[in-house]
C-alpha cells in the first residue's frame, strides 16, 4: 500500500527575499497553464514555456526554483504557442518547436531556443513543415527528431525532420509509415532506437540507418487507437502505455518489450482516464496522476503501478482534480504536480507537492520551501513522464 501526504503548495511559508520576478506564494504559478511541456533543466529547475491559460495562448514563461520552492518569471517566447514540443539539448539549452498560436485551425513551423543562463529565447531556422502537436525526442547523437503532428488544416502528418544543434539547421528525415503526433509519446530505448506510440500503429526509428519499422501488431496488445495517453520508459527498459480517448484505451494498460518486440496486456487501471501524467519513482514503481474521463470529468485519483506484479493499486488522491497536468519527480522524493484544471475551479494556479511512500499512515508536516531539494531522477529529455 502506498501512503502519501498531499498538500497545496501555497501552504508553505513565503521566502523572505522574493526578489525580482518572484510570483505568488509557495508553488503558485503566475499564470495558469495547460497544453505545454514542463521541461527539467540541467541545473534542477523546471521550465514552463507558453501554453494556454483557459482564454488565450501564451508567450510568457516561468521557471520553478527548487531552492526557494517558487516559480519565477523568465524571458517570454518570441512566438506565443500551445501544443508545442520541447526538448532539452545536450548543452542545456531548450528547443521549442511547432504548436499553434491560437487560431482555430493552424500550425507553426518556427522554432526557438531557450538559454537557461540568460533566460532569453533566440529564433533558429524554421522547420520545413508546420506542425501542431508534434512528437519530439533527443537522439543519442545530440540531434532532435521531430515527427508527425497535424498541419494548418488539422490533417495528420506523415513526415519527420532532424534538428542539428551545432549548426542550428534542419534536414529531412525518412517519413514514418503512419501519421504520428502527441507530446511525450516517444521514448529512447536502451539500444538507441526510438519508440513512437500514438494512433493505431507503434513504430521504432533507428537513428543509425534512419529507417522506421513497425513495433508490434496494429493496435498493440489492447487492439485500440491511443491518443491523450501516456508513454513511460520503465527502469527495466520496457515501456508502459496506458489510457487514451477511446473506451478501450482509457481502461487498459500494456507493456512493450524492446528485446522481444512484443506488447503484453498488464493489469487494468482502476479508473479509466486520459490527459493524465505519470512519474517513475525511485523504487521503480509508476504513479499515474489526475487526468479526465467522459464519465467522471477531471480526476484527483492517483494509482501506483507495481513492476513485479504488473498491477495497479490506489494511492491517496491529489488535493484537487486536474486534467492536462504536468508532473515531475523532485530530488527529495516528492512529486511536483502542476498546471491543468477542472470543471469546478477552472484553470489552477496552485501546484501540489505529493509525497509518496514517506509518511506512513500519519500526516507529515509541510516542509519549508527552502528544504525542497533539486530536481533529480527526471526522465531523459524526450521521454515521457
GROMACS .gro file of C-alpha atoms in nm:
model
  385
    1UNK     CA    1   0.000   0.000   0.000
    2UNK     CA    2   0.128   0.342  -0.091
    3UNK     CA    3   0.081   0.611   0.168
    4UNK     CA    4   0.132   0.974   0.081
    5UNK     CA    5   0.060   1.320   0.207
    6UNK     CA    6  -0.066   1.575  -0.038
    7UNK     CA    7  -0.091   1.946   0.026
    8UNK     CA    8  -0.144   2.261  -0.172
    9UNK     CA    9   0.195   2.423  -0.206
   10UNK     CA   10   0.066   2.765  -0.113
   11UNK     CA   11   0.062   2.636   0.244
   12UNK     CA   12   0.440   2.670   0.260
   13UNK     CA   13   0.580   2.995   0.401
   14UNK     CA   14   0.683   3.261   0.155
   15UNK     CA   15   1.056   3.303   0.104
   16UNK     CA   16   1.189   3.601   0.299
   17UNK     CA   17   1.352   3.754  -0.006
   18UNK     CA   18   1.125   3.725  -0.307
   19UNK     CA   19   1.348   3.939  -0.528
   20UNK     CA   20   1.267   4.048  -0.882
   21UNK     CA   21   1.040   3.819  -1.074
   22UNK     CA   22   0.901   3.626  -0.776
   23UNK     CA   23   0.545   3.518  -0.840
   24UNK     CA   24   0.288   3.422  -0.578
   25UNK     CA   25   0.342   3.218  -0.267
   26UNK     CA   26   0.472   2.866  -0.242
   27UNK     CA   27   0.438   2.686  -0.574
   28UNK     CA   28   0.179   2.912  -0.731
   29UNK     CA   29   0.229   2.984  -1.099
   30UNK     CA   30   0.197   3.344  -1.213
   31UNK     CA   31  -0.034   3.221  -1.490
   32UNK     CA   32  -0.240   2.901  -1.504
   33UNK     CA   33  -0.126   2.678  -1.791
   34UNK     CA   34  -0.218   2.371  -1.995
   35UNK     CA   35  -0.123   2.230  -2.336
   36UNK     CA   36   0.251   2.271  -2.273
   37UNK     CA   37   0.551   2.057  -2.182
   38UNK     CA   38   0.718   2.113  -1.844
   39UNK     CA   39   1.093   2.075  -1.909
   40UNK     CA   40   1.352   1.981  -1.643
   41UNK     CA   41   1.663   2.196  -1.684
   42UNK     CA   42   2.016   2.068  -1.628
   43UNK     CA   43   2.058   2.274  -1.308
   44UNK     CA   44   1.747   2.123  -1.145
   45UNK     CA   45   1.499   2.397  -1.230
   46UNK     CA   46   1.181   2.338  -1.431
   47UNK     CA   47   1.076   2.546  -1.733
   48UNK     CA   48   0.712   2.618  -1.819
   49UNK     CA   49   0.703   2.779  -2.163
   50UNK     CA   50   0.383   2.909  -2.319
   51UNK     CA   51   0.065   2.702  -2.316
   52UNK     CA   52  -0.294   2.816  -2.269
   53UNK     CA   53  -0.450   2.988  -1.967
   54UNK     CA   54  -0.809   2.892  -2.049
   55UNK     CA   55  -0.869   3.207  -2.254
   56UNK     CA   56  -0.566   3.270  -2.473
   57UNK     CA   57  -0.243   3.117  -2.600
   58UNK     CA   58   0.061   3.231  -2.403
   59UNK     CA   59   0.411   3.359  -2.480
   60UNK     CA   60   0.501   3.408  -2.113
   61UNK     CA   61   0.735   3.163  -1.940
   62UNK     CA   62   0.819   3.071  -1.581
   63UNK     CA   63   1.092   2.874  -1.408
   64UNK     CA   64   1.047   2.672  -1.088
   65UNK     CA   65   1.341   2.705  -0.848
   66UNK     CA   66   1.368   2.411  -0.606
   67UNK     CA   67   1.586   2.606  -0.362
   68UNK     CA   68   1.308   2.856  -0.288
   69UNK     CA   69   1.007   2.645  -0.386
   70UNK     CA   70   0.883   2.925  -0.609
   71UNK     CA   71   0.801   2.991  -0.971
   72UNK     CA   72   0.974   3.299  -1.116
   73UNK     CA   73   0.907   3.473  -1.443
   74UNK     CA   74   1.169   3.437  -1.716
   75UNK     CA   75   1.203   3.560  -2.073
   76UNK     CA   76   0.895   3.524  -2.291
   77UNK     CA   77   0.877   3.315  -2.605
   78UNK     CA   78   0.921   3.510  -2.927
   79UNK     CA   79   0.606   3.340  -3.059
   80UNK     CA   80   0.311   3.256  -2.837
   81UNK     CA   81   0.223   2.887  -2.869
   82UNK     CA   82   0.046   2.587  -2.724
   83UNK     CA   83   0.051   2.216  -2.816
   84UNK     CA   84   0.420   2.252  -2.895
   85UNK     CA   85   0.711   2.016  -2.835
   86UNK     CA   86   1.015   2.094  -2.621
   87UNK     CA   87   1.345   1.907  -2.583
   88UNK     CA   88   1.642   1.985  -2.359
   89UNK     CA   89   1.958   1.974  -2.568
   90UNK     CA   90   2.286   1.824  -2.453
   91UNK     CA   91   2.434   2.171  -2.394
   92UNK     CA   92   2.149   2.255  -2.154
   93UNK     CA   93   1.950   2.480  -2.387
   94UNK     CA   94   1.586   2.400  -2.464
   95UNK     CA   95   1.450   2.369  -2.817
   96UNK     CA   96   1.081   2.452  -2.867
   97UNK     CA   97   0.912   2.372  -3.197
   98UNK     CA   98   0.572   2.391  -3.359
   99UNK     CA   99   0.236   2.411  -3.189
  100UNK     CA  100  -0.033   2.664  -3.269
  101UNK     CA  101  -0.064   3.030  -3.185
  102UNK     CA  102  -0.431   3.014  -3.100
  103UNK     CA  103  -0.626   3.020  -3.425
  104UNK     CA  104  -0.899   2.758  -3.463
  105UNK     CA  105  -0.706   2.583  -3.739
  106UNK     CA  106  -0.335   2.643  -3.752
  107UNK     CA  107   0.017   2.514  -3.705
  108UNK     CA  108   0.359   2.671  -3.658
  109UNK     CA  109   0.682   2.586  -3.838
  110UNK     CA  110   0.904   2.822  -3.644
  111UNK     CA  111   1.143   2.713  -3.370
  112UNK     CA  112   1.332   2.887  -3.091
  113UNK     CA  113   1.592   2.802  -2.828
  114UNK     CA  114   1.596   2.898  -2.459
  115UNK     CA  115   1.922   2.976  -2.281
  116UNK     CA  116   1.883   2.900  -1.906
  117UNK     CA  117   2.180   3.120  -1.817
  118UNK     CA  118   2.038   3.439  -1.966
  119UNK     CA  119   1.669   3.345  -1.950
  120UNK     CA  120   1.623   3.452  -2.312
  121UNK     CA  121   1.489   3.295  -2.632
  122UNK     CA  122   1.657   3.305  -2.972
  123UNK     CA  123   1.494   3.221  -3.302
  124UNK     CA  124   1.650   2.944  -3.507
  125UNK     CA  125   1.570   2.824  -3.856
  126UNK     CA  126   1.211   2.709  -3.901
  127UNK     CA  127   1.109   2.353  -3.975
  128UNK     CA  128   1.026   2.263  -4.332
  129UNK     CA  129   0.673   2.166  -4.226
  130UNK     CA  130   0.435   2.347  -3.991
  131UNK     CA  131   0.337   2.106  -3.711
  132UNK     CA  132   0.076   2.130  -3.438
  133UNK     CA  133   0.120   1.879  -3.152
  134UNK     CA  134   0.427   1.702  -3.292
  135UNK     CA  135   0.632   1.435  -3.115
  136UNK     CA  136   0.997   1.521  -3.048
  137UNK     CA  137   1.290   1.337  -2.890
  138UNK     CA  138   1.661   1.389  -2.827
  139UNK     CA  139   1.865   1.128  -3.011
  140UNK     CA  140   2.181   0.972  -2.863
  141UNK     CA  141   2.399   1.171  -3.106
  142UNK     CA  142   2.255   1.503  -2.986
  143UNK     CA  143   2.023   1.570  -3.277
  144UNK     CA  144   1.648   1.617  -3.230
  145UNK     CA  145   1.393   1.414  -3.423
  146UNK     CA  146   1.052   1.577  -3.473
  147UNK     CA  147   0.776   1.365  -3.623
  148UNK     CA  148   0.414   1.396  -3.718
  149UNK     CA  149   0.158   1.631  -3.571
  150UNK     CA  150  -0.117   1.800  -3.770
  151UNK     CA  151  -0.093   2.065  -4.041
  152UNK     CA  152  -0.266   2.402  -4.067
  153UNK     CA  153  -0.591   2.227  -4.162
  154UNK     CA  154  -0.566   1.975  -3.875
  155UNK     CA  155  -0.476   1.692  -4.113
  156UNK     CA  156  -0.239   1.430  -3.966
  157UNK     CA  157   0.117   1.450  -4.094
  158UNK     CA  158   0.329   1.155  -4.203
  159UNK     CA  159   0.668   1.321  -4.213
  160UNK     CA  160   0.971   1.383  -3.992
  161UNK     CA  161   1.276   1.609  -3.977
  162UNK     CA  162   1.600   1.642  -3.781
  163UNK     CA  163   1.747   1.943  -3.598
  164UNK     CA  164   2.126   1.973  -3.558
  165UNK     CA  165   2.203   2.192  -3.251
  166UNK     CA  166   2.560   2.259  -3.368
  167UNK     CA  167   2.454   2.418  -3.696
  168UNK     CA  168   2.101   2.509  -3.585
  169UNK     CA  169   1.967   2.375  -3.912
  170UNK     CA  170   1.701   2.123  -4.015
  171UNK     CA  171   1.726   1.832  -4.254
  172UNK     CA  172   1.466   1.589  -4.384
  173UNK     CA  173   1.429   1.251  -4.216
  174UNK     CA  174   1.270   0.945  -4.368
  175UNK     CA  175   0.894   0.956  -4.309
  176UNK     CA  176   0.728   0.718  -4.064
  177UNK     CA  177   0.492   0.460  -4.205
  178UNK     CA  178   0.198   0.614  -4.020
  179UNK     CA  179   0.086   0.958  -3.904
  180UNK     CA  180   0.246   1.037  -3.569
  181UNK     CA  181   0.194   1.302  -3.307
  182UNK     CA  182   0.137   1.391  -2.947
  183UNK     CA  183   0.373   1.546  -2.695
  184UNK     CA  184   0.580   1.296  -2.496
  185UNK     CA  185   0.470   0.993  -2.697
  186UNK     CA  186   0.826   0.887  -2.785
  187UNK     CA  187   1.099   0.730  -2.570
  188UNK     CA  188   1.462   0.639  -2.637
  189UNK     CA  189   1.526   0.267  -2.583
  190UNK     CA  190   1.843   0.107  -2.447
  191UNK     CA  191   1.977   0.033  -2.797
  192UNK     CA  192   1.940   0.399  -2.902
  193UNK     CA  193   1.635   0.345  -3.120
  194UNK     CA  194   1.320   0.548  -3.055
  195UNK     CA  195   0.976   0.403  -2.988
  196UNK     CA  196   0.683   0.619  -3.104
  197UNK     CA  197   0.342   0.519  -2.967
  198UNK     CA  198   0.035   0.702  -3.095
  199UNK     CA  199  -0.258   0.621  -3.315
  200UNK     CA  200  -0.304   0.256  -3.414
  201UNK     CA  201   0.049   0.150  -3.507
  202UNK     CA  202   0.359   0.191  -3.289
  203UNK     CA  203   0.690   0.233  -3.474
  204UNK     CA  204   1.062   0.229  -3.398
  205UNK     CA  205   1.308   0.472  -3.556
  206UNK     CA  206   1.674   0.371  -3.595
  207UNK     CA  207   1.891   0.688  -3.585
  208UNK     CA  208   2.186   0.499  -3.739
  209UNK     CA  209   2.005   0.380  -4.052
  210UNK     CA  210   1.739   0.649  -4.047
  211UNK     CA  211   1.471   0.386  -4.109
  212UNK     CA  212   1.136   0.315  -3.944
  213UNK     CA  213   0.986  -0.025  -3.867
  214UNK     CA  214   0.660  -0.142  -3.716
  215UNK     CA  215   0.670  -0.215  -3.342
  216UNK     CA  216   0.422  -0.496  -3.285
  217UNK     CA  217   0.076  -0.552  -3.433
  218UNK     CA  218  -0.176  -0.285  -3.525
  219UNK     CA  219  -0.340  -0.157  -3.207
  220UNK     CA  220  -0.084  -0.324  -2.980
  221UNK     CA  221  -0.196  -0.579  -2.721
  222UNK     CA  222  -0.511  -0.381  -2.645
  223UNK     CA  223  -0.611  -0.359  -3.011
  224UNK     CA  224  -0.703   0.007  -2.989
  225UNK     CA  225  -0.618   0.357  -3.108
  226UNK     CA  226  -0.438   0.569  -2.847
  227UNK     CA  227  -0.450   0.945  -2.814
  228UNK     CA  228  -0.406   1.156  -2.495
  229UNK     CA  229  -0.236   0.854  -2.336
  230UNK     CA  230   0.097   0.824  -2.152
  231UNK     CA  231   0.416   0.652  -2.267
  232UNK     CA  232   0.660   0.579  -1.984
  233UNK     CA  233   1.006   0.424  -2.003
  234UNK     CA  234   1.043   0.177  -1.715
  235UNK     CA  235   1.368   0.115  -1.524
  236UNK     CA  236   1.397  -0.235  -1.671
  237UNK     CA  237   1.395  -0.096  -2.026
  238UNK     CA  238   1.036  -0.185  -2.110
  239UNK     CA  239   0.773   0.076  -2.195
  240UNK     CA  240   0.438   0.123  -2.019
  241UNK     CA  241   0.149   0.267  -2.221
  242UNK     CA  242  -0.183   0.345  -2.052
  243UNK     CA  243  -0.502   0.541  -2.110
  244UNK     CA  244  -0.642   0.734  -2.403
  245UNK     CA  245  -0.956   0.875  -2.559
  246UNK     CA  246  -1.131   0.555  -2.669
  247UNK     CA  247  -1.320   0.343  -2.414
  248UNK     CA  248  -1.079   0.053  -2.471
  249UNK     CA  249  -0.769   0.271  -2.442
  250UNK     CA  250  -0.890   0.454  -2.129
  251UNK     CA  251  -0.942   0.129  -1.941
  252UNK     CA  252  -0.631  -0.067  -2.045
  253UNK     CA  253  -0.255  -0.071  -1.993
  254UNK     CA  254   0.010  -0.258  -2.187
  255UNK     CA  255   0.387  -0.305  -2.180
  256UNK     CA  256   0.627  -0.319  -2.474
  257UNK     CA  257   0.937  -0.538  -2.457
  258UNK     CA  258   1.206  -0.394  -2.688
  259UNK     CA  259   1.407  -0.716  -2.694
  260UNK     CA  260   1.114  -0.934  -2.794
  261UNK     CA  261   0.938  -0.662  -2.993
  262UNK     CA  262   0.606  -0.761  -2.838
  263UNK     CA  263   0.319  -0.597  -2.648
  264UNK     CA  264   0.157  -0.755  -2.341
  265UNK     CA  265  -0.158  -0.651  -2.161
  266UNK     CA  266  -0.100  -0.588  -1.789
  267UNK     CA  267  -0.341  -0.517  -1.506
  268UNK     CA  268  -0.613  -0.270  -1.598
  269UNK     CA  269  -0.611   0.066  -1.418
  270UNK     CA  270  -0.883   0.102  -1.155
  271UNK     CA  271  -1.005   0.430  -1.306
  272UNK     CA  272  -1.018   0.489  -1.685
  273UNK     CA  273  -0.851   0.814  -1.786
  274UNK     CA  274  -0.684   1.033  -2.047
  275UNK     CA  275  -0.477   1.354  -2.036
  276UNK     CA  276  -0.307   1.231  -1.718
  277UNK     CA  277   0.055   1.236  -1.600
  278UNK     CA  278   0.293   0.959  -1.499
  279UNK     CA  279   0.607   0.965  -1.285
  280UNK     CA  280   0.863   0.690  -1.221
  281UNK     CA  281   0.952   0.665  -0.851
  282UNK     CA  282   1.299   0.573  -0.716
  283UNK     CA  283   1.177   0.220  -0.634
  284UNK     CA  284   1.077   0.168  -0.998
  285UNK     CA  285   0.702   0.197  -0.943
  286UNK     CA  286   0.497   0.433  -1.161
  287UNK     CA  287   0.244   0.686  -1.035
  288UNK     CA  288  -0.044   0.772  -1.269
  289UNK     CA  289  -0.194   1.102  -1.158
  290UNK     CA  290  -0.506   1.301  -1.241
  291UNK     CA  291  -0.640   1.326  -1.594
  292UNK     CA  292  -1.002   1.309  -1.703
  293UNK     CA  293  -1.270   1.076  -1.838
  294UNK     CA  294  -1.604   1.150  -2.003
  295UNK     CA  295  -1.790   0.962  -1.729
  296UNK     CA  296  -1.628   1.147  -1.438
  297UNK     CA  297  -1.475   1.471  -1.561
  298UNK     CA  298  -1.140   1.582  -1.418
  299UNK     CA  299  -0.982   1.333  -1.178
  300UNK     CA  300  -0.797   1.370  -0.849
  301UNK     CA  301  -0.732   0.996  -0.817
  302UNK     CA  302  -0.380   0.852  -0.821
  303UNK     CA  303  -0.276   0.492  -0.893
  304UNK     CA  304   0.051   0.308  -0.846
  305UNK     CA  305   0.181   0.051  -1.097
  306UNK     CA  306   0.399  -0.226  -0.949
  307UNK     CA  307   0.654  -0.367  -1.193
  308UNK     CA  308   0.673  -0.705  -1.017
  309UNK     CA  309   0.301  -0.780  -1.008
  310UNK     CA  310   0.214  -0.564  -1.313
  311UNK     CA  311  -0.098  -0.444  -1.132
  312UNK     CA  312  -0.237  -0.111  -1.015
  313UNK     CA  313  -0.327  -0.009  -0.661
  314UNK     CA  314  -0.496   0.304  -0.528
  315UNK     CA  315  -0.285   0.582  -0.382
  316UNK     CA  316  -0.401   0.892  -0.192
  317UNK     CA  317  -0.567   1.144  -0.422
  318UNK     CA  318  -0.443   1.482  -0.534
  319UNK     CA  319  -0.562   1.786  -0.344
  320UNK     CA  320  -0.764   1.899  -0.647
  321UNK     CA  321  -0.883   1.724  -0.965
  322UNK     CA  322  -0.653   1.806  -1.259
  323UNK     CA  323  -0.669   1.730  -1.630
  324UNK     CA  324  -0.394   1.818  -1.879
  325UNK     CA  325  -0.145   1.845  -1.593
  326UNK     CA  326   0.230   1.804  -1.563
  327UNK     CA  327   0.425   1.607  -1.301
  328UNK     CA  328   0.798   1.574  -1.226
  329UNK     CA  329   0.996   1.397  -0.955
  330UNK     CA  330   1.193   1.612  -0.712
  331UNK     CA  331   1.522   1.518  -0.553
  332UNK     CA  332   1.375   1.480  -0.203
  333UNK     CA  333   1.137   1.208  -0.320
  334UNK     CA  334   0.836   1.435  -0.366
  335UNK     CA  335   0.648   1.482  -0.694
  336UNK     CA  336   0.573   1.831  -0.823
  337UNK     CA  337   0.222   1.837  -0.977
  338UNK     CA  338   0.141   2.148  -1.178
  339UNK     CA  339  -0.083   2.305  -1.436
  340UNK     CA  340  -0.416   2.192  -1.576
  341UNK     CA  341  -0.759   2.250  -1.428
  342UNK     CA  342  -1.105   2.110  -1.362
  343UNK     CA  343  -1.470   2.191  -1.427
  344UNK     CA  344  -1.544   2.338  -1.083
  345UNK     CA  345  -1.236   2.557  -1.031
  346UNK     CA  346  -1.130   2.628  -1.386
  347UNK     CA  347  -0.758   2.660  -1.453
  348UNK     CA  348  -0.539   2.601  -1.147
  349UNK     CA  349  -0.265   2.840  -1.033
  350UNK     CA  350  -0.159   2.634  -0.734
  351UNK     CA  351   0.077   2.343  -0.777
  352UNK     CA  352   0.091   2.050  -0.537
  353UNK     CA  353   0.379   1.869  -0.372
  354UNK     CA  354   0.295   1.499  -0.347
  355UNK     CA  355   0.497   1.282  -0.109
  356UNK     CA  356   0.480   0.910  -0.193
  357UNK     CA  357   0.597   0.640   0.050
  358UNK     CA  358   0.718   0.892   0.306
  359UNK     CA  359   0.476   0.943   0.591
  360UNK     CA  360   0.316   0.608   0.661
  361UNK     CA  361  -0.035   0.646   0.796
  362UNK     CA  362   0.045   0.973   0.973
  363UNK     CA  363   0.035   1.309   0.804
  364UNK     CA  364   0.373   1.477   0.750
  365UNK     CA  365   0.428   1.844   0.828
  366UNK     CA  366   0.460   2.067   0.525
  367UNK     CA  367   0.832   2.141   0.470
  368UNK     CA  368   0.973   2.489   0.430
  369UNK     CA  369   1.016   2.588   0.063
  370UNK     CA  370   1.390   2.616   0.122
  371UNK     CA  371   1.403   2.247   0.214
  372UNK     CA  372   1.292   2.133  -0.132
  373UNK     CA  373   1.584   1.954  -0.294
  374UNK     CA  374   1.691   1.991  -0.654
  375UNK     CA  375   1.519   1.802  -0.930
  376UNK     CA  376   1.675   1.460  -0.975
  377UNK     CA  377   1.590   1.133  -1.137
  378UNK     CA  378   1.394   1.310  -1.409
  379UNK     CA  379   1.324   1.149  -1.746
  380UNK     CA  380   1.575   1.198  -2.024
  381UNK     CA  381   1.450   1.483  -2.247
  382UNK     CA  382   1.207   1.343  -2.498
  383UNK     CA  383   1.099   1.064  -2.265
  384UNK     CA  384   0.750   1.055  -2.138
  385UNK     CA  385   0.693   1.143  -1.776
   0.00000   0.00000   0.00000
